[in-house]
Coordinates of N, CA and C and ligand atoms in Angstrom, one line a residue:
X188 N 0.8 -1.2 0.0 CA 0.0 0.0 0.0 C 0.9 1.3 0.0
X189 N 0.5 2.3 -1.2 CA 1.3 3.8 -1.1 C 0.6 4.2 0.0
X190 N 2.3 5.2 0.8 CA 1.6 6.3 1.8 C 1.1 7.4 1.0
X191 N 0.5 8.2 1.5 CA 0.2 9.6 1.1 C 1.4 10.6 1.6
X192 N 2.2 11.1 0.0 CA 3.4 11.8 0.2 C 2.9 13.0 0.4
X193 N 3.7 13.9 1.1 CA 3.7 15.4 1.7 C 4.1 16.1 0.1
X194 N 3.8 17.0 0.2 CA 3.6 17.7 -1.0 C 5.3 18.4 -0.7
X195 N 5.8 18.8 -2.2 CA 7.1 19.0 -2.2 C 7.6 20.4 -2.0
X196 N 8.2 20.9 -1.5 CA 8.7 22.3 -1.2 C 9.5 23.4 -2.3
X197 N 9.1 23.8 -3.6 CA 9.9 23.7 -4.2 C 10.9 25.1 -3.9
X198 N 10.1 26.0 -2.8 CA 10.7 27.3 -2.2 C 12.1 26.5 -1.6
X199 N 12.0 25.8 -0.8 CA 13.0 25.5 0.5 C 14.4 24.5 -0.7
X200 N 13.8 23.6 -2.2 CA 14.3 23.2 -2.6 C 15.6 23.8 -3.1
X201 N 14.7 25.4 -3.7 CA 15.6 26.4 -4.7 C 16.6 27.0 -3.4
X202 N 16.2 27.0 -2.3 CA 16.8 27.6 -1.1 C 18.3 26.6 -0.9
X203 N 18.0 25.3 -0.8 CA 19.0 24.7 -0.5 C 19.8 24.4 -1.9
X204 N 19.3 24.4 -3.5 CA 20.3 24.6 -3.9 C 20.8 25.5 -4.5
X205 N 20.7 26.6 -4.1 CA 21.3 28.1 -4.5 C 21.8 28.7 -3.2
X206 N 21.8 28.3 -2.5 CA 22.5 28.8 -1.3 C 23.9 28.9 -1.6
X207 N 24.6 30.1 -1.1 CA 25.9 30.3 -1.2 C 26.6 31.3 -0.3
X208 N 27.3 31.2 0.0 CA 28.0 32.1 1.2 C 28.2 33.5 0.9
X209 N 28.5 34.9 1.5 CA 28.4 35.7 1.1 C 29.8 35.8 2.2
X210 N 30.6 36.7 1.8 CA 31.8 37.1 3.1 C 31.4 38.3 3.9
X211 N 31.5 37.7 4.9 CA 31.4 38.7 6.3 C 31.6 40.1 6.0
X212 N 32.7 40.5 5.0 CA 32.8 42.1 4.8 C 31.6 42.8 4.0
X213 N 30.8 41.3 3.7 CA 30.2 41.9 2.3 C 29.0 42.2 2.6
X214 N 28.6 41.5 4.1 CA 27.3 41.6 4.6 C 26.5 42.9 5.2
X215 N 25.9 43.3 4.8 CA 25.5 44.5 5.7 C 24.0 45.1 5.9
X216 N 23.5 45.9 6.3 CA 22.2 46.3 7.0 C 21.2 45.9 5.5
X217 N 20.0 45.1 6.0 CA 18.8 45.1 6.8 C 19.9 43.6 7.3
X218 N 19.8 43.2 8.7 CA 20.1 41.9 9.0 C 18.6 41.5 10.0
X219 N 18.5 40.7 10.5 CA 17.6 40.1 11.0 C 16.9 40.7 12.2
X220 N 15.4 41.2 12.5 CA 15.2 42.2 13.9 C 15.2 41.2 14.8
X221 N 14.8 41.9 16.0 CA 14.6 40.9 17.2 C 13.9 40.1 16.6
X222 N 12.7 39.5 16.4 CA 11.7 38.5 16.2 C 12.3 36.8 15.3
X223 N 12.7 38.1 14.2 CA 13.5 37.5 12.9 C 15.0 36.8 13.7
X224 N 15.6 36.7 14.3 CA 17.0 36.5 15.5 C 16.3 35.0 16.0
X225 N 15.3 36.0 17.0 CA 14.7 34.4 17.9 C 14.0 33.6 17.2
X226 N 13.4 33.9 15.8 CA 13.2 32.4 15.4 C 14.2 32.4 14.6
X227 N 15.1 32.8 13.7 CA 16.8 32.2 13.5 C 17.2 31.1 14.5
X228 N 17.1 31.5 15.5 CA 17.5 31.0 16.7 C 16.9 29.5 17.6
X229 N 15.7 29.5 17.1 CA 14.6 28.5 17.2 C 15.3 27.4 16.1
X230 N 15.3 28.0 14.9 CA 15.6 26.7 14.0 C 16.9 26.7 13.7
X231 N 18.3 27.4 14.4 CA 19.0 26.4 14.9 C 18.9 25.9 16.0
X232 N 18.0 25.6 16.8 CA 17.9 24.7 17.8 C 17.4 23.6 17.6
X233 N 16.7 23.7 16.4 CA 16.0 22.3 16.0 C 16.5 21.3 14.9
X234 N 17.9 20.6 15.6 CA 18.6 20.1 14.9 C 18.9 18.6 15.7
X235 N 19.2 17.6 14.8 CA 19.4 16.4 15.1 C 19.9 16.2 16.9
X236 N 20.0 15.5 17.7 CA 20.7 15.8 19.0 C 20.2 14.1 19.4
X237 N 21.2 13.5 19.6 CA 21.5 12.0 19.7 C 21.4 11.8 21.3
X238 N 20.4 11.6 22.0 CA 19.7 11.7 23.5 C 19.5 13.5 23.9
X239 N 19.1 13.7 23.1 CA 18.8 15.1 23.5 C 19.6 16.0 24.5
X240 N 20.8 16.2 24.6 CA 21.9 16.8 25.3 C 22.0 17.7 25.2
X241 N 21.6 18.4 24.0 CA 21.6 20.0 23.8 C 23.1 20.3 23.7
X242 N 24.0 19.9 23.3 CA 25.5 19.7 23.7 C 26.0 21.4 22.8
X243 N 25.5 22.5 22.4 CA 25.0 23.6 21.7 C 24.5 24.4 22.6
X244 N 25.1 25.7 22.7 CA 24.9 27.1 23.1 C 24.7 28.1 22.0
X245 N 24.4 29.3 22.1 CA 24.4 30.6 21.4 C 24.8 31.5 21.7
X246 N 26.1 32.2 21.3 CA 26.6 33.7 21.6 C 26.3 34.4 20.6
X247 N 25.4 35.5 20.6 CA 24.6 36.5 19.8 C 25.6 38.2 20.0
X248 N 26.0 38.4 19.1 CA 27.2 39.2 18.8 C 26.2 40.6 17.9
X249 N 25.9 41.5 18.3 CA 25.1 42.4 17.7 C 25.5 44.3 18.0
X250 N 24.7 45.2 17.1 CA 24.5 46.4 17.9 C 26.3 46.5 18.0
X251 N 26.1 47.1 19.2 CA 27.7 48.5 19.8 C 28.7 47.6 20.2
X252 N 27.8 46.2 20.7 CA 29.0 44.4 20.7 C 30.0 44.2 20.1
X253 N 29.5 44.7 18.6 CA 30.5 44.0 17.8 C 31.9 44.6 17.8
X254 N 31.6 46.1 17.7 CA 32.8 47.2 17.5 C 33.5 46.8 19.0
X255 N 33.0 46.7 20.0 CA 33.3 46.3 21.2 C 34.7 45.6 21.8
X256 N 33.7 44.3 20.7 CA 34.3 42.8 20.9 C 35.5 42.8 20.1
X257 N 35.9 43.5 19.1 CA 36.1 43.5 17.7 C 37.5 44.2 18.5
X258 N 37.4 45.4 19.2 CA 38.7 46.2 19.9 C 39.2 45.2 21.0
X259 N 38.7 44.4 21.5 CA 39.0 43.8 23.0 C 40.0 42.9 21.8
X260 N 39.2 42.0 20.4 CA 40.0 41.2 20.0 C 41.5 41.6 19.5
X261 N 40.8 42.7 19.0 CA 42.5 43.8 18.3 C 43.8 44.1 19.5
X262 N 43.1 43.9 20.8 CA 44.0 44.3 22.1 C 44.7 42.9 22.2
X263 N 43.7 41.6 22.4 CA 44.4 40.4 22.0 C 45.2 40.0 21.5
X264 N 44.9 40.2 20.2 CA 46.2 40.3 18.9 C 47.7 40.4 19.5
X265 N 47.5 41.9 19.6 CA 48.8 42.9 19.6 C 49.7 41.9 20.7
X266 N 48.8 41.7 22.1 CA 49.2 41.3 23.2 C 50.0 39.9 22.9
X267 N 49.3 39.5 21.9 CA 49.6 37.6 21.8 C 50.8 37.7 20.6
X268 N 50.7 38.8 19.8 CA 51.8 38.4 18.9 C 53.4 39.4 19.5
X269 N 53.7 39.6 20.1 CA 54.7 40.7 20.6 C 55.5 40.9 19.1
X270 N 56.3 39.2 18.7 CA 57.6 39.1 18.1 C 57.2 39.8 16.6
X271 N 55.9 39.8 16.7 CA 55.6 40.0 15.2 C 56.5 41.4 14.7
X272 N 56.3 41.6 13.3 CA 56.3 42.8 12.6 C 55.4 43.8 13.3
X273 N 55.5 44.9 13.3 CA 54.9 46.2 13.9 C 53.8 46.1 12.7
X274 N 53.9 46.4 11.8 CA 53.2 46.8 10.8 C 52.3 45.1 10.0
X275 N 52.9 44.3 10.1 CA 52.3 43.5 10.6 C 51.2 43.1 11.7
X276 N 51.5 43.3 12.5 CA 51.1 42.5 13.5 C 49.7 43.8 13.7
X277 N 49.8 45.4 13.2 CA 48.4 45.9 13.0 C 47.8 45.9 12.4
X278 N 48.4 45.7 10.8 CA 47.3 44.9 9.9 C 46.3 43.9 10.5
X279 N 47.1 42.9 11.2 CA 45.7 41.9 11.5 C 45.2 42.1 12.6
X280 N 46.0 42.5 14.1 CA 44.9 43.5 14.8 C 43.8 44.2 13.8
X281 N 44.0 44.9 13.1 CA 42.8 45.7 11.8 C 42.0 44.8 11.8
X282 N 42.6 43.6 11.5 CA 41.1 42.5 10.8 C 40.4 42.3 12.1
X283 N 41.1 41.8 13.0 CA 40.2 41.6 13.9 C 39.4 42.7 14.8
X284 N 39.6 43.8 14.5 CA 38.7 45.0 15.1 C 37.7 45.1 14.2
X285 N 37.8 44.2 12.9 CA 36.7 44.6 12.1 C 36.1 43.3 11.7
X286 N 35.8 42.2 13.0 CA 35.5 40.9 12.5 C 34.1 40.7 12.5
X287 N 33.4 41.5 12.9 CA 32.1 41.6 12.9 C 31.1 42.7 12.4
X288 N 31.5 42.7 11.2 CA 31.2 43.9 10.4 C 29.2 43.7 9.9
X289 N 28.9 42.3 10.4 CA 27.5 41.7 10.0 C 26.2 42.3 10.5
X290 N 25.3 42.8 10.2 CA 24.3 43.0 11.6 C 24.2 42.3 12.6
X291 N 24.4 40.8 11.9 CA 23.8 39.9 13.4 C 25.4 38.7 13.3
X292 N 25.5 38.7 14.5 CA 26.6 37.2 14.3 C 26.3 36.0 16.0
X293 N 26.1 34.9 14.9 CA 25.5 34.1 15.9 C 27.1 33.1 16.5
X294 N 28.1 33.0 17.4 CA 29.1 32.1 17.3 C 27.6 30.9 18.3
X295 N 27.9 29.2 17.5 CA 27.7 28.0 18.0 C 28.6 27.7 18.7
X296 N 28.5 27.7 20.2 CA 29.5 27.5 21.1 C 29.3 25.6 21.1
X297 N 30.2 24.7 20.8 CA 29.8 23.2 20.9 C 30.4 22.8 22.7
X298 N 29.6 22.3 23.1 CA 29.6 22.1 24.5 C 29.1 20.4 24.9
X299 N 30.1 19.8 24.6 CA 30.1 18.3 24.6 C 29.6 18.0 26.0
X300 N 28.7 16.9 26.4 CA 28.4 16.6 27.7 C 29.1 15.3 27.9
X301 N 29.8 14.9 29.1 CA 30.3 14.1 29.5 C 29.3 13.1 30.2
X302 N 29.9 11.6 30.2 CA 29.6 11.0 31.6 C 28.3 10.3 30.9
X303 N 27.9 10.4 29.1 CA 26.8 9.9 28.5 C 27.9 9.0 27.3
X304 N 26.9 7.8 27.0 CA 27.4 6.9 25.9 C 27.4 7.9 24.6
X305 N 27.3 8.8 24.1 CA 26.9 9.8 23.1 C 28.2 9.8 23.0
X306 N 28.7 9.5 21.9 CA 30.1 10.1 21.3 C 30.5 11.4 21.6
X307 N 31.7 12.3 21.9 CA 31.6 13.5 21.8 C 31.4 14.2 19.9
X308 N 31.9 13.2 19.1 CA 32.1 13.2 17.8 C 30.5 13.7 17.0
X309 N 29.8 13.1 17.5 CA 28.0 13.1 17.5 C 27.7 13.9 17.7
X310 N 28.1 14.5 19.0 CA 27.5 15.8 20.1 C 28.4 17.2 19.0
X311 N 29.5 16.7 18.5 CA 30.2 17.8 18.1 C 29.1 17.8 16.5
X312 N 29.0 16.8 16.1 CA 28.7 17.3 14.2 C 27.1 17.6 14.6
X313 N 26.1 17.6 15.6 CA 25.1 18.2 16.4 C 25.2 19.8 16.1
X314 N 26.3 20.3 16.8 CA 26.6 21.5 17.0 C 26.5 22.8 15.5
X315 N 27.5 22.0 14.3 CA 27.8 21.8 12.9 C 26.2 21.9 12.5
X316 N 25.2 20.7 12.9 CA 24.0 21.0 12.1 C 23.6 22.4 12.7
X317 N 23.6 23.0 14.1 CA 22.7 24.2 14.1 C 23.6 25.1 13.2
X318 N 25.0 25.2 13.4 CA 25.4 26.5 12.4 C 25.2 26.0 11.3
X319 N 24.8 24.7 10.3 CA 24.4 24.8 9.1 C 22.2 25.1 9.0
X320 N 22.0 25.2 10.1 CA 20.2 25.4 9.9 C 20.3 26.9 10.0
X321 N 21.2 27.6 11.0 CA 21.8 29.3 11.0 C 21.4 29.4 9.4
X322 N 22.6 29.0 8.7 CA 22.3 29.1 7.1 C 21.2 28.8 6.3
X323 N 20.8 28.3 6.5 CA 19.3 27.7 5.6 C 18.1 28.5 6.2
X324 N 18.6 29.1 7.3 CA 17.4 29.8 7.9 C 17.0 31.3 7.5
X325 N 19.1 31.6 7.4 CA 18.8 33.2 7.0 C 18.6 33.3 5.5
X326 N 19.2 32.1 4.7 CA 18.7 32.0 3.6 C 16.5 32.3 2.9
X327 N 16.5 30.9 4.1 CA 15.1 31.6 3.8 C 14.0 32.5 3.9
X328 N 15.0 33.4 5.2 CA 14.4 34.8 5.7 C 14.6 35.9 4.6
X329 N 15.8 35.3 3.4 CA 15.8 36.2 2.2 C 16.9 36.9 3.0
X330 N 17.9 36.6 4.0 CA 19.5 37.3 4.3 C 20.8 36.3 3.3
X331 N 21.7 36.6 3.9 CA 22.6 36.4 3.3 C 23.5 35.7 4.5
X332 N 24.2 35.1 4.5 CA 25.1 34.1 5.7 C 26.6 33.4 5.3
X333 N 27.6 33.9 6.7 CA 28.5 32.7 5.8 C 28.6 32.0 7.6
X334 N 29.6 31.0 7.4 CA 30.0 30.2 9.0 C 31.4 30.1 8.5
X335 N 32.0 30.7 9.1 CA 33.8 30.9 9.8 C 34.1 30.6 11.1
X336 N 35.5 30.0 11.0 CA 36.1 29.9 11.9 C 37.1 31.1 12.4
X337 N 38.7 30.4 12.2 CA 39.3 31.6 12.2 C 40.2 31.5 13.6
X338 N 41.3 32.6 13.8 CA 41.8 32.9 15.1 C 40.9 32.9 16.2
X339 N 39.5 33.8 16.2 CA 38.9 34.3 16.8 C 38.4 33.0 17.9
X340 N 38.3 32.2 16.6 CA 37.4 31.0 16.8 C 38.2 29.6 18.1
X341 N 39.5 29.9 17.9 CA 40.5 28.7 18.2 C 41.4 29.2 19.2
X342 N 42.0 30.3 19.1 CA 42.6 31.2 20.2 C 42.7 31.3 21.8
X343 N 42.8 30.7 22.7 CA 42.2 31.0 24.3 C 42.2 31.9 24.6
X344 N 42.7 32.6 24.4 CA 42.5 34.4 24.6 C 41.1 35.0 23.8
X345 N 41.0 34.5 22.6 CA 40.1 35.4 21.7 C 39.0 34.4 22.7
X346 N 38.7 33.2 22.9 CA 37.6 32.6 23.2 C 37.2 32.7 24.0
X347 N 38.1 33.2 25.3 CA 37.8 33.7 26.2 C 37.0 35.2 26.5
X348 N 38.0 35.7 25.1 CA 36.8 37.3 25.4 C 35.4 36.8 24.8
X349 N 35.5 36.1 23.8 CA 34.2 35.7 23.1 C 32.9 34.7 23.9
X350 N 33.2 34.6 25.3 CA 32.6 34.2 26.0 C 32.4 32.4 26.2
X351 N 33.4 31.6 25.5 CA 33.3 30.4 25.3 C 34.1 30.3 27.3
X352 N 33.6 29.2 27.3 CA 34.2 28.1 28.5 C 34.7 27.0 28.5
X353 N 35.3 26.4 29.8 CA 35.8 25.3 30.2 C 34.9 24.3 29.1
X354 N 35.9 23.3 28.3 CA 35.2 22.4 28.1 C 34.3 22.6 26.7
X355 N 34.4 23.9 26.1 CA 33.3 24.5 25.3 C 34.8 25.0 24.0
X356 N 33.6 24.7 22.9 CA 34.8 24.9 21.5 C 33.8 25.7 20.9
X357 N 34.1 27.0 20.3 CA 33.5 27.3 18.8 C 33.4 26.5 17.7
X358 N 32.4 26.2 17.1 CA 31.9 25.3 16.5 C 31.9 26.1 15.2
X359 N 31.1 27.1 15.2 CA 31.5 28.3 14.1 C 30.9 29.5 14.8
X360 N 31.3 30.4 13.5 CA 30.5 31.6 13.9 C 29.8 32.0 12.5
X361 N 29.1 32.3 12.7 CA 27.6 32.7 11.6 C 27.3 34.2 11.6
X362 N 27.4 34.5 10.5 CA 27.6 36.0 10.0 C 25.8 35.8 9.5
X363 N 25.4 37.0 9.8 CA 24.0 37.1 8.9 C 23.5 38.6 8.6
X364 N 23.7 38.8 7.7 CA 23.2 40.1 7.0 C 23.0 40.2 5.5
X365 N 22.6 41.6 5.3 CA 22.6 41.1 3.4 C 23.4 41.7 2.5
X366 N 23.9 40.8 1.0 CA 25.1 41.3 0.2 C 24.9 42.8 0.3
X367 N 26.1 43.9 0.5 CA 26.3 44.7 0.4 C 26.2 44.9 -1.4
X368 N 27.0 43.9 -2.4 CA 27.3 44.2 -3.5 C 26.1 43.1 -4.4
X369 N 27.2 42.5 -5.5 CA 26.1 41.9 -6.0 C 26.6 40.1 -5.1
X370 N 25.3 39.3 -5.6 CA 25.2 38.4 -5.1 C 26.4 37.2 -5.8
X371 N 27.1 36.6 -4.8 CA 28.7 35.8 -5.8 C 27.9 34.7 -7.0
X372 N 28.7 34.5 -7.6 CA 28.2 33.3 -9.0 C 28.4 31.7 -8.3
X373 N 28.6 31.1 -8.6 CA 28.3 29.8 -8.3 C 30.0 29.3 -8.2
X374 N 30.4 28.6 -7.4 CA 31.9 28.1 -7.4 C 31.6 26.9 -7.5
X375 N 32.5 26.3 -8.1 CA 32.9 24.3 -8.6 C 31.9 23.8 -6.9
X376 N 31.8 22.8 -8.0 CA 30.9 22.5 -6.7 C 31.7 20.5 -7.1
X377 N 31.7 20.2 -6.0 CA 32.2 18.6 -6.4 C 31.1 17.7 -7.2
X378 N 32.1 16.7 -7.9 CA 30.9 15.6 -8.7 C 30.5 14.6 -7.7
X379 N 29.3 14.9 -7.6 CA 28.7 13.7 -6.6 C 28.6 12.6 -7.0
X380 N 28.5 12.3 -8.3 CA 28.4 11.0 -8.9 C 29.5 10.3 -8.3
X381 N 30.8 10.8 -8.6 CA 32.4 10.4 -8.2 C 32.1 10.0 -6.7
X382 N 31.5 11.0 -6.3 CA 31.8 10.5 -4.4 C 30.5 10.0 -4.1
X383 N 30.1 9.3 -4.7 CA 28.7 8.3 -4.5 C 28.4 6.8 -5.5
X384 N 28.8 6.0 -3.8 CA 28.8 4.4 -4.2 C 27.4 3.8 -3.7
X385 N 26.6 2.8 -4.4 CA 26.3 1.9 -4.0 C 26.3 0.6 -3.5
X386 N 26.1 0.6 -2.0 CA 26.8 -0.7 -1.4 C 26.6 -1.4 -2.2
X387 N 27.6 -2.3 -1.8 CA 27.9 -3.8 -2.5 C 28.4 -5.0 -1.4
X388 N 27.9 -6.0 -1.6 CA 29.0 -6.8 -0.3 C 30.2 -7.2 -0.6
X389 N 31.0 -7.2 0.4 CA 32.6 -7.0 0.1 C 32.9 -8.3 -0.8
X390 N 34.0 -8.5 -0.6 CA 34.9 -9.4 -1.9 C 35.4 -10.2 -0.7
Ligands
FMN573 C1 33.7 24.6 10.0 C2 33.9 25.6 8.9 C3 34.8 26.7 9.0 C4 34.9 27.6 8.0 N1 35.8 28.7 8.2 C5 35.9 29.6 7.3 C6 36.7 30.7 7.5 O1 37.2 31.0 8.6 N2 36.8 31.6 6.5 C7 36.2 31.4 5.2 O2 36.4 32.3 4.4 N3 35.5 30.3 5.0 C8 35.3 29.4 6.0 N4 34.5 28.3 5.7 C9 33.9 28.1 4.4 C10 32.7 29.0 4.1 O3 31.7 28.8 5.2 C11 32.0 28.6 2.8 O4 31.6 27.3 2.9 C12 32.8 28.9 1.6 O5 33.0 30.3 1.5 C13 32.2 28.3 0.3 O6 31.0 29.0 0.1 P1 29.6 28.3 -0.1 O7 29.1 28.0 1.3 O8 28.8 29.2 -0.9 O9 29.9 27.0 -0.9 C14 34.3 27.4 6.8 C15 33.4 26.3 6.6 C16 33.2 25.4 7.6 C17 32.3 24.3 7.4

């Protein structure tokens, strides 16, 4: 006996394959209001989670934050690179005074739970789906998104200003705002055919 199939999405289809990253510099105002944020925020929470662990946090990076966060990280920098080049070493202080140039930036803090059969491996690629629903979400709010890592991301110093803890990794950070310019073209995308087998039983 046929089930009765759910009718097809062909909005969310065109959404997932036209989706493309936009760079953090490139992102800029209308970004998502309050409302538009918390349900962003809802559907990345509603992602696969293997005993329900929630092993996922949200640091919401917005407003007078960013420029904020963005100097504390540039003080970072300077502080952590001494040996560098002068001129150097404030070039990328620069970058990082200006790492949040997005209206909205969500970092996925991954926050593995111990003391459960749950892989941490599970609990981590958990974490990976909410910053990939981040994207699909602001996509189909009609924003623009990318997920970066980065110094900011890996650093104990930067992670520590960024609010991460004991035990807690950046998982990514999620830029969401919209193209400032035009929208990028399509990059090589891999042959799936090539990286798609059907099982067989071994030899
Ligand atoms: C975990 C992770 C970390 C990433 N970190 C960076 C990064 O720091 N900087 C960057 O330019 N792209 C980074 N990327 C790649 C972009 O998110 C994006 O995939 C890439 O620009 C290709 O664009 P597309 O998403 O339109 O295919 C990262 C991707 C992943 C999955």
């Amino acid at each position: 006996m046929n089930h009765v199939r759910r009718p097809a999405s062909p909005d969310l289809l065109a959404a997932l394959e036209g989706r493309r990253s936009v760079s953090a510099a490139a992102l800029a105002a209308p970004g998502p209001d309050a409302d538009e944020t918390s349900r962003l925020l809802a559907i990345a929470a509603r992602v696969p989670d293997h005993a329900m662990l929630v092993p996922w946090r949200f640091i919401v990076i917005e407003g007078e934050a960013r420029a904020e966060l963005g100097a504390l990280l540039a003080d970072a920098y300077r502080a952590g690179n001494p040996q560098m080049v002068p001129e150097k070493r404030e070039k990328f202080a620069g970058i990082m005074s200006r790492l949040f140039p997005a209206p909205l930036t969500v970092v996925v803090v991954s926050r593995p739970v111990g003391g459960t059969m749950i892989p941490q491996f599970e609990q981590e690629l958990s974490a990976g789906a909410a910053c990939m629903n981040l994207l699909t979400g602001a996509k189909a709010m009609g924003f623009h998104a990318i997920w970066v890592t980065g110094w900011a991301a890996t650093h104990p110093e930067a992670c520590r200003l960024l609010g991460v803890g004991e035990g807690e990794r950046v998982a990514g950070i999620v830029h969401v705002g919209t193209a400032a310019g035009e929208e990028p073209g399509e990059r090589p995308r891999p042959d799936v055919a090539a990286l798609t087998t059907r099982w067989a039983p071994p030899d």
